[in-house]
């Protein structure tokens, strides 16, 4: 049985019944796809109870139109989560999560300043703040994050360690379409033509000898490149295709150099 919980007070009342259960948590912004599904299935395997949150967090969007365009699919998402056997879907409202506005926030001053953080100022303050709020409310034993957002995973892990949060932050392998494009809620915003071209992004990122060559080839292929960089034994890239921004990363050990 899946319960949909819409307020913090209702979750607190419900979670009193779960004192001896291990709770696995998958925070999402909805528009669920097979990538989310793999996180949920892992949580269901590894924990007694699985909670999935759906909250499109406005404070992590530095571009208002990106927030407005972000795909929303609540009814379909809830149906999928029921089918998967998730125990709780937590869907708080903005006022519930941000009663004080956005005056208290979690800020990291190093990792959050590069790549995604440099391209999207304030993005990681919003992510860390909302994840801190959600972890403090749900109080899971384990929380699951996709490696497509590897920088986000690193920052959340760092925050959990810095604040001694009693939760294991677990990275999960990126799930890809057959042509190699990493699954993302934003992919539905690509036109048919853009979707076909988008497969070149992971291909070029993974098979170029250097980051400079990768950026050049991506521009030649029609992408507008935000960055291609290497850090933490990985190669990262972010590009724009029309109005859609795509990010991806690969372990350096998996890069195929010609
Ligand atoms: O990765 C996401 O979907 C979001 O950044 C998260 C972790 C749910 C926070 O809003």
PDB file of C-alpha atoms and ligand atoms in Angstrom:
ATOM      1  CA  UNK A   1       0.000   0.000   0.000  1.00  0.00           C
ATOM      2  CA  UNK A   2       1.375   3.414  -0.985  1.00  0.00           C
ATOM      3  CA  UNK A   3       0.442   6.451   1.142  1.00  0.00           C
ATOM      4  CA  UNK A   4       0.737   9.943  -0.277  1.00  0.00           C
ATOM      5  CA  UNK A   5       1.780  12.363   2.475  1.00  0.00           C
ATOM      6  CA  UNK A   6       1.483  16.089   1.798  1.00  0.00           C
ATOM      7  CA  UNK A   7       2.579  17.765   5.028  1.00  0.00           C
ATOM      8  CA  UNK A   8       5.471  17.514   7.475  1.00  0.00           C
ATOM      9  CA  UNK A   9       2.991  17.082  10.346  1.00  0.00           C
ATOM     10  CA  UNK A  10       1.371  14.077   8.623  1.00  0.00           C
ATOM     11  CA  UNK A  11       4.778  12.504   7.951  1.00  0.00           C
ATOM     12  CA  UNK A  12       5.850  13.003  11.582  1.00  0.00           C
ATOM     13  CA  UNK A  13       2.637  11.345  12.808  1.00  0.00           C
ATOM     14  CA  UNK A  14       3.065   8.445  10.368  1.00  0.00           C
ATOM     15  CA  UNK A  15       6.782   7.911  10.981  1.00  0.00           C
ATOM     16  CA  UNK A  16       6.197   7.314  14.710  1.00  0.00           C
ATOM     17  CA  UNK A  17       4.958   3.885  13.608  1.00  0.00           C
ATOM     18  CA  UNK A  18       8.277   3.121  11.865  1.00  0.00           C
ATOM     19  CA  UNK A  19      10.654   3.274  14.807  1.00  0.00           C
ATOM     20  CA  UNK A  20      12.349  -0.089  14.199  1.00  0.00           C
ATOM     21  CA  UNK A  21      12.270  -0.003  10.409  1.00  0.00           C
ATOM     22  CA  UNK A  22      15.174   0.990   8.157  1.00  0.00           C
ATOM     23  CA  UNK A  23      13.960   3.817   5.965  1.00  0.00           C
ATOM     24  CA  UNK A  24      15.403   4.306   2.462  1.00  0.00           C
ATOM     25  CA  UNK A  25      14.850   7.698   0.829  1.00  0.00           C
ATOM     26  CA  UNK A  26      14.864   8.800  -2.809  1.00  0.00           C
ATOM     27  CA  UNK A  27      14.457  12.583  -3.139  1.00  0.00           C
ATOM     28  CA  UNK A  28      13.213  13.621  -6.594  1.00  0.00           C
ATOM     29  CA  UNK A  29      11.716  16.552  -8.460  1.00  0.00           C
ATOM     30  CA  UNK A  30       9.229  14.216 -10.151  1.00  0.00           C
ATOM     31  CA  UNK A  31       8.833  13.594 -13.917  1.00  0.00           C
ATOM     32  CA  UNK A  32      10.126  10.149 -13.027  1.00  0.00           C
ATOM     33  CA  UNK A  33      12.008   7.974 -15.511  1.00  0.00           C
ATOM     34  CA  UNK A  34      13.901   4.677 -15.495  1.00  0.00           C
ATOM     35  CA  UNK A  35      16.849   6.369 -13.725  1.00  0.00           C
ATOM     36  CA  UNK A  36      14.642   7.236 -10.742  1.00  0.00           C
ATOM     37  CA  UNK A  37      13.086   3.793 -10.961  1.00  0.00           C
ATOM     38  CA  UNK A  38      16.485   2.146 -10.499  1.00  0.00           C
ATOM     39  CA  UNK A  39      17.134   4.240  -7.327  1.00  0.00           C
ATOM     40  CA  UNK A  40      13.701   3.319  -5.984  1.00  0.00           C
ATOM     41  CA  UNK A  41      14.182  -0.380  -6.735  1.00  0.00           C
ATOM     42  CA  UNK A  42      17.528  -0.342  -4.960  1.00  0.00           C
ATOM     43  CA  UNK A  43      15.994   1.347  -1.923  1.00  0.00           C
ATOM     44  CA  UNK A  44      13.166  -1.203  -1.890  1.00  0.00           C
ATOM     45  CA  UNK A  45      15.733  -4.037  -1.941  1.00  0.00           C
ATOM     46  CA  UNK A  46      17.927  -2.580   0.803  1.00  0.00           C
ATOM     47  CA  UNK A  47      15.412  -1.138   3.302  1.00  0.00           C
ATOM     48  CA  UNK A  48      12.220  -2.090   5.142  1.00  0.00           C
ATOM     49  CA  UNK A  49      10.416   1.066   4.062  1.00  0.00           C
ATOM     50  CA  UNK A  50      10.987   3.357   1.059  1.00  0.00           C
ATOM     51  CA  UNK A  51      10.007   7.025   0.935  1.00  0.00           C
ATOM     52  CA  UNK A  52      10.154   8.976  -2.364  1.00  0.00           C
ATOM     53  CA  UNK A  53       9.767  12.745  -2.223  1.00  0.00           C
ATOM     54  CA  UNK A  54       8.460  14.798  -5.140  1.00  0.00           C
ATOM     55  CA  UNK A  55       9.178  18.511  -4.832  1.00  0.00           C
ATOM     56  CA  UNK A  56      10.246  20.808  -7.665  1.00  0.00           C
ATOM     57  CA  UNK A  57      12.533  22.972  -5.572  1.00  0.00           C
ATOM     58  CA  UNK A  58      12.392  26.592  -6.815  1.00  0.00           C
ATOM     59  CA  UNK A  59      15.478  27.693  -4.840  1.00  0.00           C
ATOM     60  CA  UNK A  60      17.831  25.544  -6.933  1.00  0.00           C
ATOM     61  CA  UNK A  61      16.768  27.097 -10.256  1.00  0.00           C
ATOM     62  CA  UNK A  62      18.843  30.158 -11.078  1.00  0.00           C
ATOM     63  CA  UNK A  63      16.745  30.638 -14.227  1.00  0.00           C
ATOM     64  CA  UNK A  64      13.030  31.283 -13.639  1.00  0.00           C
ATOM     65  CA  UNK A  65      11.989  30.026 -17.082  1.00  0.00           C
ATOM     66  CA  UNK A  66      13.858  26.737 -16.464  1.00  0.00           C
ATOM     67  CA  UNK A  67      11.757  26.315 -13.281  1.00  0.00           C
ATOM     68  CA  UNK A  68       8.534  27.122 -15.147  1.00  0.00           C
ATOM     69  CA  UNK A  69       9.378  24.732 -18.002  1.00  0.00           C
ATOM     70  CA  UNK A  70      10.460  21.896 -15.694  1.00  0.00           C
ATOM     71  CA  UNK A  71       8.230  18.881 -16.530  1.00  0.00           C
ATOM     72  CA  UNK A  72       5.583  17.994 -13.921  1.00  0.00           C
ATOM     73  CA  UNK A  73       3.754  14.710 -13.936  1.00  0.00           C
ATOM     74  CA  UNK A  74       2.404  14.103 -10.434  1.00  0.00           C
ATOM     75  CA  UNK A  75      -0.479  11.738 -11.257  1.00  0.00           C
ATOM     76  CA  UNK A  76       1.681   9.502 -13.484  1.00  0.00           C
ATOM     77  CA  UNK A  77       4.551   9.596 -10.960  1.00  0.00           C
ATOM     78  CA  UNK A  78       2.280   8.462  -8.132  1.00  0.00           C
ATOM     79  CA  UNK A  79       0.918   5.628 -10.306  1.00  0.00           C
ATOM     80  CA  UNK A  80       4.466   4.439 -11.100  1.00  0.00           C
ATOM     81  CA  UNK A  81       5.516   4.581  -7.436  1.00  0.00           C
ATOM     82  CA  UNK A  82       2.421   2.587  -6.450  1.00  0.00           C
ATOM     83  CA  UNK A  83       3.250  -0.033  -9.077  1.00  0.00           C
ATOM     84  CA  UNK A  84       6.823  -0.286  -7.777  1.00  0.00           C
ATOM     85  CA  UNK A  85       5.545  -0.837  -4.217  1.00  0.00           C
ATOM     86  CA  UNK A  86       6.915   2.353  -2.634  1.00  0.00           C
ATOM     87  CA  UNK A  87       5.539   2.775   0.890  1.00  0.00           C
ATOM     88  CA  UNK A  88       5.332   6.580   1.072  1.00  0.00           C
ATOM     89  CA  UNK A  89       5.294   9.405  -1.468  1.00  0.00           C
ATOM     90  CA  UNK A  90       6.131  12.669   0.307  1.00  0.00           C
ATOM     91  CA  UNK A  91       4.888  15.764  -1.575  1.00  0.00           C
ATOM     92  CA  UNK A  92       5.308  18.817   0.647  1.00  0.00           C
ATOM     93  CA  UNK A  93       4.214  22.305  -0.427  1.00  0.00           C
ATOM     94  CA  UNK A  94       6.529  25.324  -0.709  1.00  0.00           C
ATOM     95  CA  UNK A  95       5.221  26.982   2.478  1.00  0.00           C
ATOM     96  CA  UNK A  96       5.721  23.789   4.435  1.00  0.00           C
ATOM     97  CA  UNK A  97       9.392  23.497   3.424  1.00  0.00           C
ATOM     98  CA  UNK A  98      10.237  27.214   3.376  1.00  0.00           C
ATOM     99  CA  UNK A  99       8.124  28.802   6.140  1.00  0.00           C
ATOM    100  CA  UNK A 100      10.880  31.382   6.715  1.00  0.00           C
ATOM    101  CA  UNK A 101      11.343  32.112   2.999  1.00  0.00           C
ATOM    102  CA  UNK A 102      14.901  31.350   1.952  1.00  0.00           C
ATOM    103  CA  UNK A 103      16.829  33.225   4.653  1.00  0.00           C
ATOM    104  CA  UNK A 104      18.446  30.179   6.259  1.00  0.00           C
ATOM    105  CA  UNK A 105      20.487  28.122   3.841  1.00  0.00           C
ATOM    106  CA  UNK A 106      23.320  25.605   3.583  1.00  0.00           C
ATOM    107  CA  UNK A 107      26.323  26.956   1.667  1.00  0.00           C
ATOM    108  CA  UNK A 108      29.456  25.072   0.653  1.00  0.00           C
ATOM    109  CA  UNK A 109      32.401  27.171  -0.451  1.00  0.00           C
ATOM    110  CA  UNK A 110      34.633  24.965  -2.555  1.00  0.00           C
ATOM    111  CA  UNK A 111      33.191  22.136  -4.647  1.00  0.00           C
ATOM    112  CA  UNK A 112      29.969  24.101  -5.140  1.00  0.00           C
ATOM    113  CA  UNK A 113      31.836  26.951  -6.855  1.00  0.00           C
ATOM    114  CA  UNK A 114      33.068  25.037  -9.935  1.00  0.00           C
ATOM    115  CA  UNK A 115      31.408  23.487 -12.991  1.00  0.00           C
ATOM    116  CA  UNK A 116      27.622  23.325 -12.295  1.00  0.00           C
ATOM    117  CA  UNK A 117      28.098  25.823  -9.464  1.00  0.00           C
ATOM    118  CA  UNK A 118      29.963  28.298 -11.696  1.00  0.00           C
ATOM    119  CA  UNK A 119      27.447  27.908 -14.540  1.00  0.00           C
ATOM    120  CA  UNK A 120      24.377  28.103 -12.279  1.00  0.00           C
ATOM    121  CA  UNK A 121      25.121  30.530  -9.414  1.00  0.00           C
ATOM    122  CA  UNK A 122      23.182  29.652  -6.250  1.00  0.00           C
ATOM    123  CA  UNK A 123      22.116  26.249  -7.618  1.00  0.00           C
ATOM    124  CA  UNK A 124      23.942  24.172  -5.034  1.00  0.00           C
ATOM    125  CA  UNK A 125      22.870  26.425  -2.119  1.00  0.00           C
ATOM    126  CA  UNK A 126      19.313  25.548  -3.141  1.00  0.00           C
ATOM    127  CA  UNK A 127      20.070  21.837  -3.550  1.00  0.00           C
ATOM    128  CA  UNK A 128      21.938  21.498  -0.247  1.00  0.00           C
ATOM    129  CA  UNK A 129      19.318  23.487   1.640  1.00  0.00           C
ATOM    130  CA  UNK A 130      16.371  21.468   0.367  1.00  0.00           C
ATOM    131  CA  UNK A 131      18.173  18.133   0.817  1.00  0.00           C
ATOM    132  CA  UNK A 132      19.105  19.134   4.388  1.00  0.00           C
ATOM    133  CA  UNK A 133      15.437  19.965   5.041  1.00  0.00           C
ATOM    134  CA  UNK A 134      14.208  16.713   3.489  1.00  0.00           C
ATOM    135  CA  UNK A 135      16.771  14.557   5.331  1.00  0.00           C
ATOM    136  CA  UNK A 136      15.885  16.292   8.624  1.00  0.00           C
ATOM    137  CA  UNK A 137      12.182  15.610   8.067  1.00  0.00           C
ATOM    138  CA  UNK A 138      12.314  12.063   6.665  1.00  0.00           C
ATOM    139  CA  UNK A 139      15.272  10.906   8.816  1.00  0.00           C
ATOM    140  CA  UNK A 140      16.232   8.027   6.529  1.00  0.00           C
ATOM    141  CA  UNK A 141      18.869   5.393   7.195  1.00  0.00           C
ATOM    142  CA  UNK A 142      19.984   5.474   3.561  1.00  0.00           C
ATOM    143  CA  UNK A 143      19.456   8.058   0.795  1.00  0.00           C
ATOM    144  CA  UNK A 144      20.033   7.411  -2.915  1.00  0.00           C
ATOM    145  CA  UNK A 145      21.370   9.825  -5.559  1.00  0.00           C
ATOM    146  CA  UNK A 146      22.149   9.289  -9.257  1.00  0.00           C
ATOM    147  CA  UNK A 147      25.720   9.666 -10.507  1.00  0.00           C
ATOM    148  CA  UNK A 148      24.558  11.713 -13.511  1.00  0.00           C
ATOM    149  CA  UNK A 149      24.564  14.565 -10.966  1.00  0.00           C
ATOM    150  CA  UNK A 150      27.939  13.486  -9.573  1.00  0.00           C
ATOM    151  CA  UNK A 151      28.890  16.931  -8.269  1.00  0.00           C
ATOM    152  CA  UNK A 152      25.560  17.084  -6.446  1.00  0.00           C
ATOM    153  CA  UNK A 153      26.201  13.632  -4.933  1.00  0.00           C
ATOM    154  CA  UNK A 154      29.678  14.723  -3.724  1.00  0.00           C
ATOM    155  CA  UNK A 155      28.281  17.885  -2.131  1.00  0.00           C
ATOM    156  CA  UNK A 156      25.426  16.072  -0.387  1.00  0.00           C
ATOM    157  CA  UNK A 157      27.868  13.464   0.941  1.00  0.00           C
ATOM    158  CA  UNK A 158      30.143  16.257   2.163  1.00  0.00           C
ATOM    159  CA  UNK A 159      27.218  18.036   3.839  1.00  0.00           C
ATOM    160  CA  UNK A 160      26.026  14.831   5.541  1.00  0.00           C
ATOM    161  CA  UNK A 161      29.569  14.232   6.855  1.00  0.00           C
ATOM    162  CA  UNK A 162      30.034  17.867   7.942  1.00  0.00           C
ATOM    163  CA  UNK A 163      26.778  17.908   9.917  1.00  0.00           C
ATOM    164  CA  UNK A 164      27.194  14.336  11.260  1.00  0.00           C
ATOM    165  CA  UNK A 165      23.867  13.349   9.723  1.00  0.00           C
ATOM    166  CA  UNK A 166      23.019   9.738  10.606  1.00  0.00           C
ATOM    167  CA  UNK A 167      22.393   8.731   6.999  1.00  0.00           C
ATOM    168  CA  UNK A 168      24.342   6.787   4.392  1.00  0.00           C
ATOM    169  CA  UNK A 169      24.492   8.731   1.118  1.00  0.00           C
ATOM    170  CA  UNK A 170      24.562   6.176  -1.697  1.00  0.00           C
ATOM    171  CA  UNK A 171      25.632   6.953  -5.306  1.00  0.00           C
ATOM    172  CA  UNK A 172      23.843   4.970  -8.048  1.00  0.00           C
ATOM    173  CA  UNK A 173      25.072   4.326 -11.601  1.00  0.00           C
ATOM    174  CA  UNK A 174      23.700   6.555 -14.367  1.00  0.00           C
ATOM    175  CA  UNK A 175      20.988   4.889 -16.420  1.00  0.00           C
ATOM    176  CA  UNK A 176      21.207   5.540 -20.181  1.00  0.00           C
ATOM    177  CA  UNK A 177      19.002   5.143 -23.228  1.00  0.00           C
ATOM    178  CA  UNK A 178      20.139   2.594 -25.832  1.00  0.00           C
ATOM    179  CA  UNK A 179      22.015   5.337 -27.736  1.00  0.00           C
ATOM    180  CA  UNK A 180      23.970   6.353 -24.615  1.00  0.00           C
ATOM    181  CA  UNK A 181      22.110   9.538 -23.584  1.00  0.00           C
ATOM    182  CA  UNK A 182      21.843   9.709 -19.785  1.00  0.00           C
ATOM    183  CA  UNK A 183      18.213   9.678 -18.642  1.00  0.00           C
ATOM    184  CA  UNK A 184      17.032  13.035 -17.354  1.00  0.00           C
ATOM    185  CA  UNK A 185      13.604  14.545 -16.687  1.00  0.00           C
ATOM    186  CA  UNK A 186      14.599  17.363 -19.053  1.00  0.00           C
ATOM    187  CA  UNK A 187      15.052  14.996 -22.048  1.00  0.00           C
ATOM    188  CA  UNK A 188      11.287  15.178 -22.768  1.00  0.00           C
ATOM    189  CA  UNK A 189      11.804  18.869 -23.602  1.00  0.00           C
ATOM    190  CA  UNK A 190      14.060  17.993 -26.583  1.00  0.00           C
ATOM    191  CA  UNK A 191      12.489  18.095 -30.062  1.00  0.00           C
ATOM    192  CA  UNK A 192      12.772  14.881 -32.146  1.00  0.00           C
ATOM    193  CA  UNK A 193      15.698  16.370 -34.060  1.00  0.00           C
ATOM    194  CA  UNK A 194      17.435  17.553 -30.864  1.00  0.00           C
ATOM    195  CA  UNK A 195      16.875  14.180 -29.192  1.00  0.00           C
ATOM    196  CA  UNK A 196      18.620  12.434 -32.114  1.00  0.00           C
ATOM    197  CA  UNK A 197      21.572  14.838 -31.898  1.00  0.00           C
ATOM    198  CA  UNK A 198      21.751  14.616 -28.088  1.00  0.00           C
ATOM    199  CA  UNK A 199      23.284  11.113 -28.300  1.00  0.00           C
ATOM    200  CA  UNK A 200      26.470  12.721 -29.665  1.00  0.00           C
ATOM    201  CA  UNK A 201      27.022  14.441 -26.314  1.00  0.00           C
ATOM    202  CA  UNK A 202      27.987  11.342 -24.263  1.00  0.00           C
ATOM    203  CA  UNK A 203      29.760   9.836 -27.291  1.00  0.00           C
ATOM    204  CA  UNK A 204      32.032  12.861 -27.808  1.00  0.00           C
ATOM    205  CA  UNK A 205      32.564  13.353 -24.060  1.00  0.00           C
ATOM    206  CA  UNK A 206      33.660   9.759 -23.673  1.00  0.00           C
ATOM    207  CA  UNK A 207      35.832   9.341 -26.764  1.00  0.00           C
ATOM    208  CA  UNK A 208      37.827  12.592 -27.056  1.00  0.00           C
ATOM    209  CA  UNK A 209      41.515  12.558 -26.168  1.00  0.00           C
ATOM    210  CA  UNK A 210      41.366  15.816 -24.161  1.00  0.00           C
ATOM    211  CA  UNK A 211      38.766  18.152 -22.659  1.00  0.00           C
ATOM    212  CA  UNK A 212      39.729  20.834 -25.185  1.00  0.00           C
ATOM    213  CA  UNK A 213      39.134  18.480 -28.115  1.00  0.00           C
ATOM    214  CA  UNK A 214      35.840  17.330 -26.581  1.00  0.00           C
ATOM    215  CA  UNK A 215      34.635  20.935 -26.268  1.00  0.00           C
ATOM    216  CA  UNK A 216      35.690  21.718 -29.867  1.00  0.00           C
ATOM    217  CA  UNK A 217      33.935  18.638 -31.273  1.00  0.00           C
ATOM    218  CA  UNK A 218      30.780  19.375 -29.285  1.00  0.00           C
ATOM    219  CA  UNK A 219      30.648  22.948 -30.624  1.00  0.00           C
ATOM    220  CA  UNK A 220      31.208  21.623 -34.181  1.00  0.00           C
ATOM    221  CA  UNK A 221      28.320  19.176 -33.663  1.00  0.00           C
ATOM    222  CA  UNK A 222      26.004  22.083 -32.806  1.00  0.00           C
ATOM    223  CA  UNK A 223      26.049  22.075 -28.997  1.00  0.00           C
ATOM    224  CA  UNK A 224      26.721  25.216 -27.020  1.00  0.00           C
ATOM    225  CA  UNK A 225      29.315  24.143 -24.452  1.00  0.00           C
ATOM    226  CA  UNK A 226      29.118  25.384 -20.846  1.00  0.00           C
ATOM    227  CA  UNK A 227      32.146  23.382 -19.741  1.00  0.00           C
ATOM    228  CA  UNK A 228      34.124  20.194 -20.203  1.00  0.00           C
ATOM    229  CA  UNK A 229      36.410  19.569 -17.229  1.00  0.00           C
ATOM    230  CA  UNK A 230      38.119  16.781 -15.352  1.00  0.00           C
ATOM    231  CA  UNK A 231      38.013  16.417 -11.573  1.00  0.00           C
ATOM    232  CA  UNK A 232      37.627  13.674  -8.963  1.00  0.00           C
ATOM    233  CA  UNK A 233      38.865  11.067 -11.505  1.00  0.00           C
ATOM    234  CA  UNK A 234      35.973  11.885 -13.827  1.00  0.00           C
ATOM    235  CA  UNK A 235      35.343  13.889 -16.984  1.00  0.00           C
ATOM    236  CA  UNK A 236      32.330  16.207 -16.740  1.00  0.00           C
ATOM    237  CA  UNK A 237      30.453  18.092 -19.415  1.00  0.00           C
ATOM    238  CA  UNK A 238      27.500  20.465 -19.663  1.00  0.00           C
ATOM    239  CA  UNK A 239      26.020  21.631 -22.960  1.00  0.00           C
ATOM    240  CA  UNK A 240      22.949  23.386 -24.279  1.00  0.00           C
ATOM    241  CA  UNK A 241      20.910  22.077 -27.174  1.00  0.00           C
ATOM    242  CA  UNK A 242      18.239  24.628 -28.057  1.00  0.00           C
ATOM    243  CA  UNK A 243      16.604  25.509 -24.736  1.00  0.00           C
ATOM    244  CA  UNK A 244      17.614  22.287 -22.994  1.00  0.00           C
ATOM    245  CA  UNK A 245      20.703  21.938 -20.840  1.00  0.00           C
ATOM    246  CA  UNK A 246      22.306  18.487 -20.627  1.00  0.00           C
ATOM    247  CA  UNK A 247      24.959  17.293 -18.170  1.00  0.00           C
ATOM    248  CA  UNK A 248      26.909  14.070 -18.002  1.00  0.00           C
ATOM    249  CA  UNK A 249      30.117  12.560 -16.644  1.00  0.00           C
ATOM    250  CA  UNK A 250      32.271   9.458 -16.992  1.00  0.00           C
ATOM    251  CA  UNK A 251      35.021   7.922 -14.833  1.00  0.00           C
ATOM    252  CA  UNK A 252      38.398   8.742 -16.432  1.00  0.00           C
ATOM    253  CA  UNK A 253      39.163   5.016 -16.496  1.00  0.00           C
ATOM    254  CA  UNK A 254      36.262   4.526 -18.930  1.00  0.00           C
ATOM    255  CA  UNK A 255      37.331   7.269 -21.384  1.00  0.00           C
ATOM    256  CA  UNK A 256      38.214   5.733 -24.757  1.00  0.00           C
ATOM    257  CA  UNK A 257      41.053   7.761 -26.224  1.00  0.00           C
ATOM    258  CA  UNK A 258      41.526   7.372 -30.015  1.00  0.00           C
TER     259      UNK A 258
HETATM  260  O1  LIG B   1      18.524  15.646  -8.249  1.00  0.00           O
HETATM  261  C1  LIG B   1      17.413  16.164  -8.029  1.00  0.00           C
HETATM  262  O2  LIG B   1      16.389  15.753  -8.570  1.00  0.00           O
HETATM  263  C2  LIG B   1      17.328  17.336  -7.067  1.00  0.00           C
HETATM  264  O3  LIG B   1      18.455  18.150  -7.159  1.00  0.00           O
HETATM  265  C3  LIG B   1      17.072  16.919  -5.602  1.00  0.00           C
HETATM  266  C4  LIG B   1      18.225  16.101  -5.053  1.00  0.00           C
HETATM  267  C5  LIG B   1      15.780  16.108  -5.527  1.00  0.00           C
HETATM  268  C6  LIG B   1      16.910  18.164  -4.739  1.00  0.00           C
HETATM  269  O4  LIG B   1      15.848  18.952  -5.151  1.00  0.00           O
END
